[in-house]
CSV table of C-alpha atoms and ligand atoms in Angstrom, one decimal:
chain,number,residue,atom,x,y,z
I,1,MET,CA,77.6,-28.0,154.7
I,2,ASN,CA,80.6,-25.7,154.8
I,3,GLU,CA,83.2,-27.8,156.7
I,4,SER,CA,85.8,-25.0,157.1
I,5,TYR,CA,86.5,-24.3,160.8
I,6,TYR,CA,86.8,-20.7,162.1
I,7,GLY,CA,88.6,-21.8,165.3
I,8,CYS,CA,88.2,-19.8,168.5
I,9,SER,CA,90.9,-17.8,170.2
I,10,THR,CA,88.8,-15.3,172.1
I,11,CYS,CA,87.9,-17.4,175.0
I,12,ALA,CA,90.9,-19.7,175.6
I,13,SER,CA,90.4,-19.8,179.4
I,14,ALA,CA,86.6,-20.1,179.3
I,15,ASP,CA,84.5,-23.2,179.5
I,16,LYS,CA,86.5,-25.8,177.6
I,17,PRO,CA,83.6,-27.9,176.2
I,18,LEU,CA,82.0,-24.6,174.9
I,19,GLU,CA,85.4,-23.5,173.5
I,20,GLY,CA,85.8,-26.7,171.6
I,21,PHE,CA,82.2,-26.6,170.4
I,22,ILE,CA,82.6,-23.1,169.0
I,23,ALA,CA,86.0,-23.8,167.5
I,24,LYS,CA,84.5,-26.6,165.4
I,25,LEU,CA,81.4,-24.8,164.2
I,26,PRO,CA,81.4,-24.4,160.4
I,27,MET,CA,80.2,-20.8,160.7
I,28,GLU,CA,81.2,-17.4,162.1
I,29,THR,CA,79.7,-16.5,165.4
I,30,SER,CA,79.7,-13.5,167.7
I,31,HIS,CA,82.6,-15.1,169.6
I,32,HIS,CA,84.7,-14.8,166.4
I,33,ARG,CA,83.6,-11.3,165.7
I,34,VAL,CA,84.9,-10.1,169.1
I,35,GLU,CA,88.4,-10.0,167.5
I,36,SER,CA,87.5,-8.0,164.4
I,37,GLN,CA,85.7,-5.5,166.6
I,38,GLU,CA,88.5,-5.1,169.1
I,39,THR,CA,89.3,-1.5,168.2
I,40,LYS,CA,86.5,0.5,169.9
I,41,CYS,CA,85.5,4.0,169.3
I,42,GLY,CA,86.8,6.1,172.2
I,43,PHE,CA,83.9,8.6,172.0
I,44,GLY,CA,81.3,5.8,171.9
I,45,LEU,CA,83.0,4.0,174.9
I,46,GLN,CA,82.8,7.1,177.0
I,47,GLY,CA,79.2,7.9,175.8
I,48,VAL,CA,80.2,11.4,174.6
I,49,CYS,CA,79.0,11.0,171.0
I,50,CYS,CA,75.5,12.3,170.2
I,51,ARG,CA,73.4,11.5,167.1
I,52,LEU,CA,70.1,12.7,168.4
I,53,CYS,CA,69.5,15.3,165.7
I,54,ALA,CA,70.5,16.1,162.1
I,55,ASN,CA,73.1,18.6,163.3
I,56,GLY,CA,75.2,15.7,164.6
I,57,PRO,CA,77.0,13.5,165.2
I,58,CYS,CA,78.6,15.8,167.8
I,59,ARG,CA,81.5,14.6,169.9
I,60,ILE,CA,82.9,16.1,173.1
I,61,THR,CA,86.7,16.9,173.3
I,62,PRO,CA,88.6,19.3,175.5
I,63,GLU,CA,88.6,21.7,172.5
I,64,SER,CA,84.8,21.3,171.8
I,65,PRO,CA,83.1,20.8,175.3
I,66,ARG,CA,79.6,21.2,173.9
I,67,GLY,CA,77.6,19.9,171.0
I,68,ILE,CA,76.1,22.2,168.5
I,69,CYS,CA,72.9,22.5,170.6
I,70,GLY,CA,75.0,23.2,173.7
I,71,ALA,CA,74.8,19.7,175.2
I,72,THR,CA,77.7,19.0,177.6
I,73,ALA,CA,79.4,15.6,178.2
I,74,ASP,CA,77.1,15.1,181.3
I,75,VAL,CA,74.0,15.7,179.1
I,76,MET,CA,75.2,13.3,176.4
I,77,VAL,CA,76.3,10.5,178.7
I,78,THR,CA,73.0,10.7,180.7
I,79,ARG,CA,70.8,10.8,177.6
I,80,ASN,CA,72.7,7.9,176.0
I,81,PHE,CA,72.5,5.9,179.1
I,82,LEU,CA,68.8,6.6,179.7
I,83,ARG,CA,68.0,5.7,176.0
I,84,THR,CA,70.0,2.5,176.3
I,85,VAL,CA,68.1,1.5,179.4
I,86,ALA,CA,64.8,2.5,177.9
I,87,SER,CA,65.3,0.4,174.8
I,88,GLY,CA,66.4,-2.6,176.9
I,89,ALA,CA,63.4,-2.2,179.2
I,90,GLY,CA,61.2,-1.9,176.1
I,91,CYS,CA,62.4,-5.3,174.9
I,92,TYR,CA,61.6,-7.0,178.2
I,93,LEU,CA,58.2,-5.2,178.4
I,94,HIS,CA,57.4,-6.5,174.9
I,95,VAL,CA,58.1,-10.1,176.2
I,96,VAL,CA,56.0,-9.5,179.3
I,97,GLU,CA,53.1,-8.0,177.4
I,98,ASN,CA,53.0,-10.7,174.8
I,99,THR,CA,53.2,-13.4,177.5
I,100,ALA,CA,50.3,-11.8,179.4
I,101,LEU,CA,48.2,-11.4,176.3
I,102,ASN,CA,48.8,-15.0,175.3
I,103,LEU,CA,47.9,-16.1,178.8
I,104,LYS,CA,44.8,-14.0,178.7
I,105,ASN,CA,43.7,-15.3,175.3
I,106,THR,CA,44.4,-18.9,176.4
I,107,ALA,CA,42.3,-18.4,179.6
I,108,LEU,CA,39.4,-16.8,177.6
I,109,GLY,CA,39.5,-19.6,175.1
I,110,LYS,CA,39.6,-22.2,177.8
I,111,GLY,CA,42.9,-23.5,176.3
I,112,LYS,CA,45.4,-25.8,177.9
I,113,LEU,CA,47.3,-24.2,180.7
I,114,LYS,CA,50.9,-25.3,181.5
I,115,GLY,CA,52.9,-24.5,184.6
I,116,LEU,CA,50.0,-24.6,187.1
I,117,ASP,CA,52.5,-24.4,190.0
I,118,THR,CA,53.7,-21.1,188.6
I,119,LEU,CA,50.1,-19.9,188.2
I,120,GLU,CA,49.4,-20.7,191.9
I,121,ARG,CA,52.6,-18.9,192.9
I,122,LEU,CA,51.7,-15.8,190.9
I,123,CYS,CA,48.1,-15.8,192.3
I,124,LYS,CA,49.6,-15.8,195.8
I,125,THR,CA,52.2,-13.1,195.0
I,126,PHE,CA,49.7,-10.8,193.3
I,127,GLY,CA,46.9,-11.5,195.8
I,128,VAL,CA,44.4,-12.6,193.1
I,129,SER,CA,42.2,-15.7,192.9
I,130,GLY,CA,39.5,-17.4,190.7
I,131,LYS,CA,37.0,-20.2,190.8
I,132,ASP,CA,39.1,-22.3,188.4
I,133,ASN,CA,42.6,-22.2,186.8
I,134,HIS,CA,41.3,-20.3,183.7
I,135,GLU,CA,39.8,-17.6,185.8
I,136,LYS,CA,43.0,-17.4,187.9
I,137,ALA,CA,45.1,-17.1,184.7
I,138,LEU,CA,42.8,-14.4,183.5
I,139,HIS,CA,43.2,-12.4,186.7
I,140,VAL,CA,47.0,-12.8,186.7
I,141,ALA,CA,47.2,-11.6,183.1
I,142,ASP,CA,44.9,-8.7,183.7
I,143,ALA,CA,47.0,-7.7,186.8
I,144,VAL,CA,50.1,-7.6,184.6
I,145,LEU,CA,48.5,-5.7,181.7
I,146,ALA,CA,46.8,-3.2,184.0
I,147,ASP,CA,50.2,-2.3,185.5
I,148,LEU,CA,52.0,-2.1,182.2
I,149,TYR,CA,49.4,0.3,180.8
I,150,LYS,CA,49.3,2.8,183.7
I,151,PRO,CA,50.5,6.3,183.0
I,152,GLU,CA,53.9,7.2,184.3
I,153,TYR,CA,52.4,9.3,187.1
I,154,VAL,CA,50.5,6.3,188.6
I,155,ARG,CA,52.7,3.9,190.5
I,156,MET,CA,52.7,0.2,189.5
I,157,ASP,CA,51.2,-2.2,192.0
I,158,LEU,CA,53.2,-5.3,191.2
I,159,VAL,CA,56.6,-3.8,191.8
I,160,GLU,CA,56.3,-4.1,195.6
I,161,LYS,CA,54.8,-7.6,195.3
I,162,MET,CA,57.7,-8.9,193.2
I,163,ALA,CA,60.8,-6.8,194.1
I,164,TYR,CA,63.4,-7.8,196.7
I,165,PRO,CA,62.0,-6.0,199.8
I,166,PRO,CA,65.2,-4.2,200.9
I,167,ARG,CA,65.7,-3.0,197.3
I,168,PHE,CA,62.1,-1.8,197.1
I,169,LYS,CA,62.6,0.1,200.4
I,170,VAL,CA,65.7,1.9,198.9
I,171,TRP,CA,63.8,2.8,195.7
I,172,LYS,CA,61.0,4.2,197.8
I,173,GLU,CA,63.4,6.3,199.9
I,174,LEU,CA,65.0,7.6,196.7
I,175,GLY,CA,61.6,8.5,195.2
I,176,ILE,CA,62.2,6.4,192.1
I,177,LEU,CA,59.4,3.9,192.3
I,178,PRO,CA,58.2,3.5,188.7
I,179,GLY,CA,54.9,4.4,187.1
I,180,GLY,CA,53.3,2.4,184.3
I,181,ALA,CA,56.1,0.6,182.6
I,182,LYS,CA,55.4,1.4,178.9
I,183,SER,CA,54.7,5.0,179.7
I,184,GLU,CA,58.0,5.2,181.7
I,185,VAL,CA,59.9,4.1,178.6
I,186,PHE,CA,58.0,6.6,176.4
I,187,HIS,CA,58.7,9.4,178.7
I,188,GLY,CA,62.3,8.4,179.2
I,189,VAL,CA,62.9,8.7,175.5
I,190,VAL,CA,60.9,11.8,175.0
I,191,LYS,CA,62.3,13.7,178.0
I,192,CYS,CA,65.9,13.4,176.9
I,193,SER,CA,65.3,14.4,173.3
I,194,THR,CA,67.1,17.4,171.9
I,195,ASN,CA,65.4,20.7,172.7
I,196,LEU,CA,63.1,19.1,175.4
I,197,ASN,CA,65.5,18.8,178.3
I,198,SER,CA,69.2,19.7,178.8
I,199,ASP,CA,69.4,19.0,182.6
I,200,PRO,CA,71.1,15.6,183.1
I,201,VAL,CA,69.6,15.3,186.5
I,202,MET,CA,66.0,16.1,185.4
I,203,CYS,CA,66.2,14.0,182.3
I,204,SER,CA,67.1,10.9,184.2
B,301,LIG,S1,71.2,16.9,170.0
B,301,LIG,FE1,72.9,18.5,170.2
B,301,LIG,S2,74.7,17.3,170.6
B,301,LIG,FE2,73.2,15.8,169.8
B,301,LIG,S3,73.6,15.7,167.6
B,301,LIG,FE3,72.1,17.3,167.9
B,301,LIG,S4,73.2,19.2,168.1
B,301,LIG,FE4,74.7,17.5,168.4
């Protein structure tokens, strides 16, 4: 084992046991790389760098307020933000989808179910039932998968059942209740692609 210590000077006031643990690790970690990545790209930080097509990268400055395609700073920032959120949401959807598929396959194969308290809680929240735990698990998994696979123009059912009620009310008032989750991610990415939409309000 490599016994050389990298030390840690990026979190001197943070959790002391963690600081000591990181300082003694015989390897470089993300904590150490914070220092070598301290100099940030100003365009990237402001979201005004676009690499959506082969004409780029385009950067917004006072002297060049539009990319080659005509995209403004507002368009770039909105597109970059939406794409970041879409890819992050996609990762969580991947986890949810795999979990639901595993639960469904376990239920169909009459496998061992863990977390029966959670299963009961989800049945209650979703408003589903079953003659035994395997059927309950199947119905829970199917409810999640059915919601995930809806088109973006069909509202998800489980959002209202799971969201914090005052927040759901605000989303409803703002008209931003989501349609099928995977489809929303797809449309989010497609709608902000170059040549498809240049309205920062519409593309969000
Ligand atoms: S989409 Fe427009 S702003 Fe973005 S890289 Fe292409 S030409 Fe430049």
